[in-house]
PDB file of N, CA and C in Angstrom:
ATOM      1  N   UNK A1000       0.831  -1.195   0.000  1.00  0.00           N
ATOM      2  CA  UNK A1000       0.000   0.000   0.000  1.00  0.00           C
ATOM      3  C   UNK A1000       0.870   1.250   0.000  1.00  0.00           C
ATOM      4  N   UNK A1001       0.448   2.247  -0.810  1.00  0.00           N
ATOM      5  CA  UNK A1001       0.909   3.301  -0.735  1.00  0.00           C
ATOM      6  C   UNK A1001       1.215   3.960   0.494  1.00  0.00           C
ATOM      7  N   UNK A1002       2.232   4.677   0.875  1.00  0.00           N
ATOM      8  CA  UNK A1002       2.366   5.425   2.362  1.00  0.00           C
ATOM      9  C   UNK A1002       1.552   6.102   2.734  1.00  0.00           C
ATOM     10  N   UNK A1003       1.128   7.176   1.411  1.00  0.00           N
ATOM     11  CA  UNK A1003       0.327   8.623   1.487  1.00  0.00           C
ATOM     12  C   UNK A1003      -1.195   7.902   2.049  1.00  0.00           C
ATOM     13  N   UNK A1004      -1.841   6.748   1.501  1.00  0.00           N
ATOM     14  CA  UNK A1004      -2.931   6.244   1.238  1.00  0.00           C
ATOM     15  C   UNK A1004      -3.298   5.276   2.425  1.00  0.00           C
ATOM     16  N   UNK A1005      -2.512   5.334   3.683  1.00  0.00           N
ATOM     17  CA  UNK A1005      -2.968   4.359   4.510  1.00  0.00           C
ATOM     18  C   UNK A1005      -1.967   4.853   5.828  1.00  0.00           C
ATOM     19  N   UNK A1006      -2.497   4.389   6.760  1.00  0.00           N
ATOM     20  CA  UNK A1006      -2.160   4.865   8.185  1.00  0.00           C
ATOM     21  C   UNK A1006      -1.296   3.431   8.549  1.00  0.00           C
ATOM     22  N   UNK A1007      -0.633   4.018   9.468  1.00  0.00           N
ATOM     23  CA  UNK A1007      -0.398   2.707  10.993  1.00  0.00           C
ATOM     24  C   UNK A1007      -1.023   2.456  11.749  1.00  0.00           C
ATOM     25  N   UNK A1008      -1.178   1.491  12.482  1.00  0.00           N
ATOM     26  CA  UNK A1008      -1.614   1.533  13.936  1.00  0.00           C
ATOM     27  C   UNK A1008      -1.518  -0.273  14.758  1.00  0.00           C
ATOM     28  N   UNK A1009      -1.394   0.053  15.820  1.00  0.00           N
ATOM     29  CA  UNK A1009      -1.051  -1.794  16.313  1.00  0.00           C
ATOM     30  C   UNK A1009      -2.026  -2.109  17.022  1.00  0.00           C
ATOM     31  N   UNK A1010      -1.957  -3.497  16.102  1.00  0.00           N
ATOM     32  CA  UNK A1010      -3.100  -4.354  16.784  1.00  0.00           C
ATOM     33  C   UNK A1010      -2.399  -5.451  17.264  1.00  0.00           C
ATOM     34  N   UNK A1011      -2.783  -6.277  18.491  1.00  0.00           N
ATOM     35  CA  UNK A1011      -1.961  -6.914  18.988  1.00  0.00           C
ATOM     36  C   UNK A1011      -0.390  -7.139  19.211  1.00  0.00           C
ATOM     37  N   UNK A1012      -0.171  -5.594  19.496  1.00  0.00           N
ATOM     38  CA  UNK A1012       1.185  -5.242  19.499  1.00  0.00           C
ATOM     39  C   UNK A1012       1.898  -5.198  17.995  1.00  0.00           C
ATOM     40  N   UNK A1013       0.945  -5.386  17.256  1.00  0.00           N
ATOM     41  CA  UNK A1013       2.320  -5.579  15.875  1.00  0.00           C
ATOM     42  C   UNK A1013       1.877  -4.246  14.855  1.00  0.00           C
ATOM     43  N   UNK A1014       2.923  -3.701  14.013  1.00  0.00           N
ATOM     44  CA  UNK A1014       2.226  -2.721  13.451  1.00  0.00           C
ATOM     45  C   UNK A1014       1.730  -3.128  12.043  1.00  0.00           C
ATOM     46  N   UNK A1015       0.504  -2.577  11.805  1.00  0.00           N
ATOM     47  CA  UNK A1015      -0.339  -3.148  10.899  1.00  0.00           C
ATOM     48  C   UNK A1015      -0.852  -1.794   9.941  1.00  0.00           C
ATOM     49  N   UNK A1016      -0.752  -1.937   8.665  1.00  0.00           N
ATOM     50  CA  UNK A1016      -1.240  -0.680   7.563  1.00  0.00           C
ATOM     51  C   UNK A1016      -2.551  -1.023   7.359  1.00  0.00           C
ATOM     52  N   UNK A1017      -3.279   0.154   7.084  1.00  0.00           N
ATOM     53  CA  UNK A1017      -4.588   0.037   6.775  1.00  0.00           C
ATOM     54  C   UNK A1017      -5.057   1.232   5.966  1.00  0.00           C
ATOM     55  N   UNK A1018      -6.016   1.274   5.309  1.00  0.00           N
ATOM     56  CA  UNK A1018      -6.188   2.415   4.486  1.00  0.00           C
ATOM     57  C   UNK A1018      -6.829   3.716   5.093  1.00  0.00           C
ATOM     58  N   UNK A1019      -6.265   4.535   4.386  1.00  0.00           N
ATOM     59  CA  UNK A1019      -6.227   6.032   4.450  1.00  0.00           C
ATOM     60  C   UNK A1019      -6.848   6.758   3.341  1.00  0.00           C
ATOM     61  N   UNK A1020      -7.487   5.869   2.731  1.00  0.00           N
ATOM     62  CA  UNK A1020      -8.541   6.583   1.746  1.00  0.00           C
ATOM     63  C   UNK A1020     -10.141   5.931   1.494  1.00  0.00           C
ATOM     64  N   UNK A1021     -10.837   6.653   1.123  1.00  0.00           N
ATOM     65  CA  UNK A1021     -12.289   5.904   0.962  1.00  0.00           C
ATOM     66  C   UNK A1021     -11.907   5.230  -0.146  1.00  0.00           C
ATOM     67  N   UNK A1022     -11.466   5.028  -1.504  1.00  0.00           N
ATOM     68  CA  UNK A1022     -11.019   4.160  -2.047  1.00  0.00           C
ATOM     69  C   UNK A1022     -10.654   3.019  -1.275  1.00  0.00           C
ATOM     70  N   UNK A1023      -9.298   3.382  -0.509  1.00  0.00           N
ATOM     71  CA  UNK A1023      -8.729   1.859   0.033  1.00  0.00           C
ATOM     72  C   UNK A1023      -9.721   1.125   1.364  1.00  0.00           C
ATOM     73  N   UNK A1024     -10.605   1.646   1.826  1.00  0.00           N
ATOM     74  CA  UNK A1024     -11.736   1.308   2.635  1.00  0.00           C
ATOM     75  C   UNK A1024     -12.637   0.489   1.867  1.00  0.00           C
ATOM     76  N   UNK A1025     -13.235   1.084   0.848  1.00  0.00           N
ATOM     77  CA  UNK A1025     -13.512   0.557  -0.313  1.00  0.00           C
ATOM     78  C   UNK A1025     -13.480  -1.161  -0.796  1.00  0.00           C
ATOM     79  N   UNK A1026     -12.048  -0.851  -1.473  1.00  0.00           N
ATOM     80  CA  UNK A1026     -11.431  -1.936  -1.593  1.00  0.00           C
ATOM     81  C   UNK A1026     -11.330  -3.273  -0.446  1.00  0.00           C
ATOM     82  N   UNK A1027     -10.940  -2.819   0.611  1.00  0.00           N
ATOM     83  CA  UNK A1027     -11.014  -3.427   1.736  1.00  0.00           C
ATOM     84  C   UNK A1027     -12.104  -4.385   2.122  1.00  0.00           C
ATOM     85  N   UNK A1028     -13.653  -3.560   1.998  1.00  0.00           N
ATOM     86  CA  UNK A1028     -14.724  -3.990   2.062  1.00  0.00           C
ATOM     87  C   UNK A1028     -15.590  -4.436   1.278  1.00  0.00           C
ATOM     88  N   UNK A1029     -14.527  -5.505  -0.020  1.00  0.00           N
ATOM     89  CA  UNK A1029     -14.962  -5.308  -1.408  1.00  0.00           C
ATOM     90  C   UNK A1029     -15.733  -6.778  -0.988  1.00  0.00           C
ATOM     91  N   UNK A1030     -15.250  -7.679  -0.729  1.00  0.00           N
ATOM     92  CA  UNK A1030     -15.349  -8.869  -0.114  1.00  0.00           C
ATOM     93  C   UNK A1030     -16.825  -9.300   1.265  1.00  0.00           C
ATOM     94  N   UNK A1031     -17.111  -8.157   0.985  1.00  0.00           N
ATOM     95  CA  UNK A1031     -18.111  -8.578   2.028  1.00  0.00           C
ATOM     96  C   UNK A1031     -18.869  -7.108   2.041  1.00  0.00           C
ATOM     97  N   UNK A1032     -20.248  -7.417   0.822  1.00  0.00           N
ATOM     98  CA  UNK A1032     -21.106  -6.533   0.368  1.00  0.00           C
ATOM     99  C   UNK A1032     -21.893  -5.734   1.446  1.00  0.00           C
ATOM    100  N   UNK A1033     -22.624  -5.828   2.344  1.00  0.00           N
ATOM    101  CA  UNK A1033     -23.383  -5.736   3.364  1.00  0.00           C
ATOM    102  C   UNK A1033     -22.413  -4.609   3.755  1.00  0.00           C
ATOM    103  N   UNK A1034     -21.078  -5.413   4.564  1.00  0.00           N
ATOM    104  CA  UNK A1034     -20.869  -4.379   5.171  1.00  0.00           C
ATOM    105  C   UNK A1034     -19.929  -2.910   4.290  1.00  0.00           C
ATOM    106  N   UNK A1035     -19.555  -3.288   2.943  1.00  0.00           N
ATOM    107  CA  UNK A1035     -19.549  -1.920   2.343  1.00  0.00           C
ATOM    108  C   UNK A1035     -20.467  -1.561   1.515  1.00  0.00           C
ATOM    109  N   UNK A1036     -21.796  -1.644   1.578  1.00  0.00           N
ATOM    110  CA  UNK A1036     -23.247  -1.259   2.058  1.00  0.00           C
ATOM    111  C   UNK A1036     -23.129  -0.223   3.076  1.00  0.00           C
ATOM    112  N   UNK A1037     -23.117  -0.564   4.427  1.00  0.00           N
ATOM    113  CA  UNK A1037     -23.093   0.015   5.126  1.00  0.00           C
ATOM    114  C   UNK A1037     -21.874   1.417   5.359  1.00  0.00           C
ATOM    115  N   UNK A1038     -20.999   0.912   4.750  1.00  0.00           N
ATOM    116  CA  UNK A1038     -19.828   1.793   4.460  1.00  0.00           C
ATOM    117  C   UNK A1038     -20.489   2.991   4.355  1.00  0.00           C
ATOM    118  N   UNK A1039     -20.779   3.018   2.636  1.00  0.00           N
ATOM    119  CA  UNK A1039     -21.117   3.798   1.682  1.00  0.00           C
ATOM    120  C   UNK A1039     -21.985   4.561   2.169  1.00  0.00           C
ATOM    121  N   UNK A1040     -23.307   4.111   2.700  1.00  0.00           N
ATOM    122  CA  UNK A1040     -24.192   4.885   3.553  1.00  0.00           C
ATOM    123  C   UNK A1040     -23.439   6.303   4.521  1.00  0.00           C
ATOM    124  N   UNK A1041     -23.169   5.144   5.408  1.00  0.00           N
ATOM    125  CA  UNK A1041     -22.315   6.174   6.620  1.00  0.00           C
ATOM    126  C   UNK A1041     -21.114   7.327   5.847  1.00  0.00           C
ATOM    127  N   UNK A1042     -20.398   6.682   5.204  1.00  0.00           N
ATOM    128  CA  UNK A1042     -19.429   7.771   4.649  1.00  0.00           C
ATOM    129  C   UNK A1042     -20.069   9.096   3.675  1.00  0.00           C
ATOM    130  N   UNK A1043     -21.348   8.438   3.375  1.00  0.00           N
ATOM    131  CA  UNK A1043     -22.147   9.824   2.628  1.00  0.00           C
ATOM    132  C   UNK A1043     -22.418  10.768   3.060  1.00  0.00           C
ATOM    133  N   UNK A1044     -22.920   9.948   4.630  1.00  0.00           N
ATOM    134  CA  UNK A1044     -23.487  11.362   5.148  1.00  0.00           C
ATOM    135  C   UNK A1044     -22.475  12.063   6.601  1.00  0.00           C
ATOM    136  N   UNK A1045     -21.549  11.373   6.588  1.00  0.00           N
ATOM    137  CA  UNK A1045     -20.138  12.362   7.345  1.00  0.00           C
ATOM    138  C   UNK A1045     -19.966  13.411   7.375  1.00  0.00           C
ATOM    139  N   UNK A1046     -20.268  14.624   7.904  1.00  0.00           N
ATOM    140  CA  UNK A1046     -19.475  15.913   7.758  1.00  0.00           C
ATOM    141  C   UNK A1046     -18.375  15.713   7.578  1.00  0.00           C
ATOM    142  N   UNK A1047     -18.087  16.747   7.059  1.00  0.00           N
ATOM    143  CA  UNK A1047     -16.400  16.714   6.558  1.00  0.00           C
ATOM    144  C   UNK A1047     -15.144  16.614   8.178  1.00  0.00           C
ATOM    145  N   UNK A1048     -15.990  17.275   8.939  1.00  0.00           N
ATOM    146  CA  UNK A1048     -15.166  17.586  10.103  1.00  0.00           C
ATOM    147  C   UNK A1048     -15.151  16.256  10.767  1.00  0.00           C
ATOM    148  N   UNK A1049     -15.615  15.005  10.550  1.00  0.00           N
ATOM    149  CA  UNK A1049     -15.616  13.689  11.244  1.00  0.00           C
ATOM    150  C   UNK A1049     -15.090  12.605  10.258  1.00  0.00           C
ATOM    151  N   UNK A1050     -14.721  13.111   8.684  1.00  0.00           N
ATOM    152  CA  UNK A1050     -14.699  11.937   7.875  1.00  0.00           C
ATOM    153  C   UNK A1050     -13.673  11.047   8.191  1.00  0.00           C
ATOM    154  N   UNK A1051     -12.001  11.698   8.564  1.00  0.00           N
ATOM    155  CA  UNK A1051     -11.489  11.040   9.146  1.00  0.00           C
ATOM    156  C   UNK A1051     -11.468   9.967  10.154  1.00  0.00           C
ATOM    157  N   UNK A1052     -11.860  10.177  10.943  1.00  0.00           N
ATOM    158  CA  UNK A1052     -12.368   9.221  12.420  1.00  0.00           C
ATOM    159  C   UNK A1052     -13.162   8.263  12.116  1.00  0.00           C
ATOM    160  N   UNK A1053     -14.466   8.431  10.987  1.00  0.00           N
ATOM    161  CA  UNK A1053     -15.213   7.858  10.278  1.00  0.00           C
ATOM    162  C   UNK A1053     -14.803   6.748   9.381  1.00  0.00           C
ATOM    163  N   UNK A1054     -13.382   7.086   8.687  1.00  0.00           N
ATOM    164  CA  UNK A1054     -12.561   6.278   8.122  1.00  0.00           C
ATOM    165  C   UNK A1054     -12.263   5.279   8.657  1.00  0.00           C
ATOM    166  N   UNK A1055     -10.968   5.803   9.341  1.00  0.00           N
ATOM    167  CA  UNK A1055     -10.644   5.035  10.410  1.00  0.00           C
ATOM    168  C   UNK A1055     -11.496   3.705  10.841  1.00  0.00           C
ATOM    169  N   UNK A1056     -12.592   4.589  11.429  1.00  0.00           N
ATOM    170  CA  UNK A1056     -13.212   2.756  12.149  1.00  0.00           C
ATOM    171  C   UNK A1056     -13.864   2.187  11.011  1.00  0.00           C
ATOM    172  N   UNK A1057     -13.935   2.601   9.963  1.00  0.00           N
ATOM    173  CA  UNK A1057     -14.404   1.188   9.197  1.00  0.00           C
ATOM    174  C   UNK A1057     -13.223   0.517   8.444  1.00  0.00           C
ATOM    175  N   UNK A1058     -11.918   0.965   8.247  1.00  0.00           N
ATOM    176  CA  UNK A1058     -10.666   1.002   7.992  1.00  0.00           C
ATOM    177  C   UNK A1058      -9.817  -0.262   8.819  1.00  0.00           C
ATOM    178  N   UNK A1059     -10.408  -0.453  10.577  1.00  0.00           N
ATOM    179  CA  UNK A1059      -9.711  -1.334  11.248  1.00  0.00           C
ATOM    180  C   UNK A1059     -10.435  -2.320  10.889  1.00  0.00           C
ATOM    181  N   UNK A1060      -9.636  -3.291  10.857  1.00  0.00           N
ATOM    182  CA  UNK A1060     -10.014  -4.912  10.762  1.00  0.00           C
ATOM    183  C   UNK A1060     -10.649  -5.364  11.739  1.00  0.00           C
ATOM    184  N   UNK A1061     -11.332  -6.575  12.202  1.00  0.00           N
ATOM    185  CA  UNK A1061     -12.034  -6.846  12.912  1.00  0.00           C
ATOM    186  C   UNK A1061     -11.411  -7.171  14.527  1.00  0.00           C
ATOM    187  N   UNK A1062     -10.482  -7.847  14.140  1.00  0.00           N
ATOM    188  CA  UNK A1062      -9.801  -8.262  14.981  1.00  0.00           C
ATOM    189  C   UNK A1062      -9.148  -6.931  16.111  1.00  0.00           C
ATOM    190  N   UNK A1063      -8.960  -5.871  15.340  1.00  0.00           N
ATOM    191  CA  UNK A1063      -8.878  -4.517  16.186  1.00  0.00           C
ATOM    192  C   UNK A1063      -9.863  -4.117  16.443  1.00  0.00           C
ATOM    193  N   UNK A1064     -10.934  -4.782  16.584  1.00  0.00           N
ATOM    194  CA  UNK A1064     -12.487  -4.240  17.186  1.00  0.00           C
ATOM    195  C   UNK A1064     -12.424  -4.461  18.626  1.00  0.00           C
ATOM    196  N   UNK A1065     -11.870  -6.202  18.032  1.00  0.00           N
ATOM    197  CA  UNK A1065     -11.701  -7.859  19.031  1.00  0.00           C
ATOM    198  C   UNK A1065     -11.064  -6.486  20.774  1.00  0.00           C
ATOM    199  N   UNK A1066      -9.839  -5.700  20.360  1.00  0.00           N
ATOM    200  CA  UNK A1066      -9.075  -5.524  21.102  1.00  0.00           C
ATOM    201  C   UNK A1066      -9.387  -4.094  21.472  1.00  0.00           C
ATOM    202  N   UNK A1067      -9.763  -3.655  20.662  1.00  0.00           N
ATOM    203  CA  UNK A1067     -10.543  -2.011  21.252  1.00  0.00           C
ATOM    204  C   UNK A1067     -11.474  -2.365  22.263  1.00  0.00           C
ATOM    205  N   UNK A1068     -12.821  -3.710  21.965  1.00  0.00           N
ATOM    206  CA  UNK A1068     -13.520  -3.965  23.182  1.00  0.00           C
ATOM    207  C   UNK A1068     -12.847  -4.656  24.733  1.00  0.00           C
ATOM    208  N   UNK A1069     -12.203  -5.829  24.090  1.00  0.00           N
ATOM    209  CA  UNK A1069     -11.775  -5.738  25.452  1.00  0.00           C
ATOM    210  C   UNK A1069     -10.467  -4.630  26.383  1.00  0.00           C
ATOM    211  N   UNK A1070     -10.340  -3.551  25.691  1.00  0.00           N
ATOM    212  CA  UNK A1070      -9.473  -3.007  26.391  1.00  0.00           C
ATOM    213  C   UNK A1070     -10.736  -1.692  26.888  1.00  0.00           C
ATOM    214  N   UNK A1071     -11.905  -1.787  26.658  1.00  0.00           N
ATOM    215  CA  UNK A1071     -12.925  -0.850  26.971  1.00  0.00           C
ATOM    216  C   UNK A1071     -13.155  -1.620  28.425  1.00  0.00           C
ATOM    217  N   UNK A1072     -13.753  -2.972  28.264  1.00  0.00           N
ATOM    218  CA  UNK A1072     -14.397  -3.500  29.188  1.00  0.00           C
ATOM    219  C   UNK A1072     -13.616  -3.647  30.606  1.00  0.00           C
ATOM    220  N   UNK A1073     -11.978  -3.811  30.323  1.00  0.00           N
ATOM    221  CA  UNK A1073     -11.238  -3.511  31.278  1.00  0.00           C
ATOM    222  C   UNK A1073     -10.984  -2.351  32.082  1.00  0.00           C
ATOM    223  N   UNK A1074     -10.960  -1.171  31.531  1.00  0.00           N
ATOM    224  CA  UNK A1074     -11.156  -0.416  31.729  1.00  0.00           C
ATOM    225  C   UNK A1074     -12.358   0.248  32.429  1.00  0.00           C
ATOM    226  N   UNK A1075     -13.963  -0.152  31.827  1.00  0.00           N
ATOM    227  CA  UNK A1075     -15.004   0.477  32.828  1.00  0.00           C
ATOM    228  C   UNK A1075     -15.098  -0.761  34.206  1.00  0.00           C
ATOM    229  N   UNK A1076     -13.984  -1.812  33.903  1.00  0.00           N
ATOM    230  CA  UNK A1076     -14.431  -2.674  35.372  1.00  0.00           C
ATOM    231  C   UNK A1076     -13.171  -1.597  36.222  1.00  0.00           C
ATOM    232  N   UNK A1077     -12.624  -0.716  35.498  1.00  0.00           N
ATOM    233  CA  UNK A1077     -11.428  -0.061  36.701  1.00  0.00           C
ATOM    234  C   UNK A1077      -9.969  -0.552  36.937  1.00  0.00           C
ATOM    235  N   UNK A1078      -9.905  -1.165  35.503  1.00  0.00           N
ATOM    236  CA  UNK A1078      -8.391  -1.805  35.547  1.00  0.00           C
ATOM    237  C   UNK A1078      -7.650  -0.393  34.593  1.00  0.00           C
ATOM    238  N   UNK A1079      -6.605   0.348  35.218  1.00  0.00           N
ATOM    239  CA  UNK A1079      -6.013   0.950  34.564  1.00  0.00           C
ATOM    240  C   UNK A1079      -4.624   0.362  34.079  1.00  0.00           C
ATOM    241  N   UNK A1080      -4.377  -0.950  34.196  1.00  0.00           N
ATOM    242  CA  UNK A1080      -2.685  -1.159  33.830  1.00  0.00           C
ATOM    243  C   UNK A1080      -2.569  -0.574  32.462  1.00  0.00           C
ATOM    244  N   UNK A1081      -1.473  -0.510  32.444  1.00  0.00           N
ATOM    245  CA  UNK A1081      -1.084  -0.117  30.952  1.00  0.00           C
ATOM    246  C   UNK A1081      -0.668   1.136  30.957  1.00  0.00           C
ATOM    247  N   UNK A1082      -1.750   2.232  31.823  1.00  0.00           N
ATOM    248  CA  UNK A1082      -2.475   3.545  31.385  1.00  0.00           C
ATOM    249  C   UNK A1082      -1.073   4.264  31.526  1.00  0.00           C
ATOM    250  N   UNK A1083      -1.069   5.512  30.655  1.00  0.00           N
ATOM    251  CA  UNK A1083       0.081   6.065  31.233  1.00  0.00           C
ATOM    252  C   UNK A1083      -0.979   7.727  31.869  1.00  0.00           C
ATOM    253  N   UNK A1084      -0.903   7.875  32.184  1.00  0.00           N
ATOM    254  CA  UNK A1084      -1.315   9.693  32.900  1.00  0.00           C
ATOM    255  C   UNK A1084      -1.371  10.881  31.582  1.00  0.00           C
ATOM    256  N   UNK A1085      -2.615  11.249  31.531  1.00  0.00           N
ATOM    257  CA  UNK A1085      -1.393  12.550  31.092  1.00  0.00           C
ATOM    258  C   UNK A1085      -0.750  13.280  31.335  1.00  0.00           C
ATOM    259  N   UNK A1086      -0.726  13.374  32.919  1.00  0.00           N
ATOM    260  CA  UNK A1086       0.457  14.469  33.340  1.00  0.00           C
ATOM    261  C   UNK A1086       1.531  13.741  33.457  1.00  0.00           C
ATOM    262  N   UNK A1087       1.885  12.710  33.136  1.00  0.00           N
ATOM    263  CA  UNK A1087       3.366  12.085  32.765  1.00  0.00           C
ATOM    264  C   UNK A1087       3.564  11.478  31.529  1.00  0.00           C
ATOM    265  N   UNK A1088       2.718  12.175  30.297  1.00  0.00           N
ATOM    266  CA  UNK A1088       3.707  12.259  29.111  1.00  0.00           C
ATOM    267  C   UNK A1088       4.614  13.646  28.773  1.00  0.00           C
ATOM    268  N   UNK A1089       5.229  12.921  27.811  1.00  0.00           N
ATOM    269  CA  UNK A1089       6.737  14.298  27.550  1.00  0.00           C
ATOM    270  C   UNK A1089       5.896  15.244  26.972  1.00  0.00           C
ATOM    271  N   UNK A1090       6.094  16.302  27.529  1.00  0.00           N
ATOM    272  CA  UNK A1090       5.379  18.022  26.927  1.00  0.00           C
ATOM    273  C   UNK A1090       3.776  18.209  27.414  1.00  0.00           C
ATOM    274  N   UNK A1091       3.692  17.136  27.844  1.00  0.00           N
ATOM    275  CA  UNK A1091       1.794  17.570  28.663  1.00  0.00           C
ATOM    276  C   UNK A1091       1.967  18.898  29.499  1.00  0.00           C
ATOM    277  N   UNK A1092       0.859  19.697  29.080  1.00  0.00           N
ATOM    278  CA  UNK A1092       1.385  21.158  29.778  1.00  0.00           C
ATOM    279  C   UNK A1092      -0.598  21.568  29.612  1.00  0.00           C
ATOM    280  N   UNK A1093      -0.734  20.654  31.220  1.00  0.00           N
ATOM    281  CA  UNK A1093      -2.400  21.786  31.420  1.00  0.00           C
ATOM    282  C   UNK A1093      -2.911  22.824  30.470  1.00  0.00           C
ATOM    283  N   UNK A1094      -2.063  24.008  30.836  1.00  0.00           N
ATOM    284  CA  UNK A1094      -2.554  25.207  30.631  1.00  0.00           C
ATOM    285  C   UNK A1094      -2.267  25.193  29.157  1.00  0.00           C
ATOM    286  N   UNK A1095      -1.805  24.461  28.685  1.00  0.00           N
ATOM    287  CA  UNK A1095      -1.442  24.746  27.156  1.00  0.00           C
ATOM    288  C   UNK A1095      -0.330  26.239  26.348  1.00  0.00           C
ATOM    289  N   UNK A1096      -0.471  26.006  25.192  1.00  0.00           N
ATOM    290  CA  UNK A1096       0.634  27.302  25.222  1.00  0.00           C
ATOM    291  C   UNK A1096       0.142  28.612  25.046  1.00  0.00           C
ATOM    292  N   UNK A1097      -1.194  28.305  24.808  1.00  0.00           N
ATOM    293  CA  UNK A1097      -1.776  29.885  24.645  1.00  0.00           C
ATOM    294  C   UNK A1097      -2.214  30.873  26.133  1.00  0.00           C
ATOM    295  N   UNK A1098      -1.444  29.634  27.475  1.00  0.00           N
ATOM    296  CA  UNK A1098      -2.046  30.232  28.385  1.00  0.00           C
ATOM    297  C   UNK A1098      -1.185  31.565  28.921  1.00  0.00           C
ATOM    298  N   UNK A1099      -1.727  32.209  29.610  1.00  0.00           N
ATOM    299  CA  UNK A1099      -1.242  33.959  29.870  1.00  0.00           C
ATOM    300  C   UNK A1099       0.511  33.649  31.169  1.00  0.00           C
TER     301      UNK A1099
END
């Protein structure tokens, strides 16, 4: 896949490409009508200001669904391992830079 045309992101720790265009979403979901059916629908009516994000989740494979849920469900039972803070990543700054 093209660089410009598809993102990173890890699923089960490994890094995995996926598309970065409604074309390559498209394509992706060529194989299984219904759900780019459903694609097509949803991506029509996206504002522009969400299409990205919109991408995205129809973009991850299933199996990164598999791991988005259970890292939800862990989480609302109150398991934070993993978590890092945001006041202990590099450059987290509250007030931000526009502050006085």
């Amino acid at each position: 896949m093209d660089e410009k045309a598809t993102w990173t992101t890890l699923i089960d720790g490994q890094e995995v490409r996926i598309p970065a265009t409604i074309d390559g979403v498209r394509q992706a979901l060529a194989d299984d009508p219904a759900r780019l059916a459903e694609f097509e629908a949803e991506i029509g009516r996206t504002p522009a200001a969400r299409l990205a994000q919109t991408l995205a989740m129809w973009a991850l494979p299933a199996g990164a669904w598999a791991e988005i849920d259970a890292t939800m469900e862990r989480l609302a039972a109150g398991d934070f391992s993993g978590c890092t803070p945001m006041e202990d990543l590099p450059g987290y700054d509250p007030a931000g830079e526009d502050a006085a």
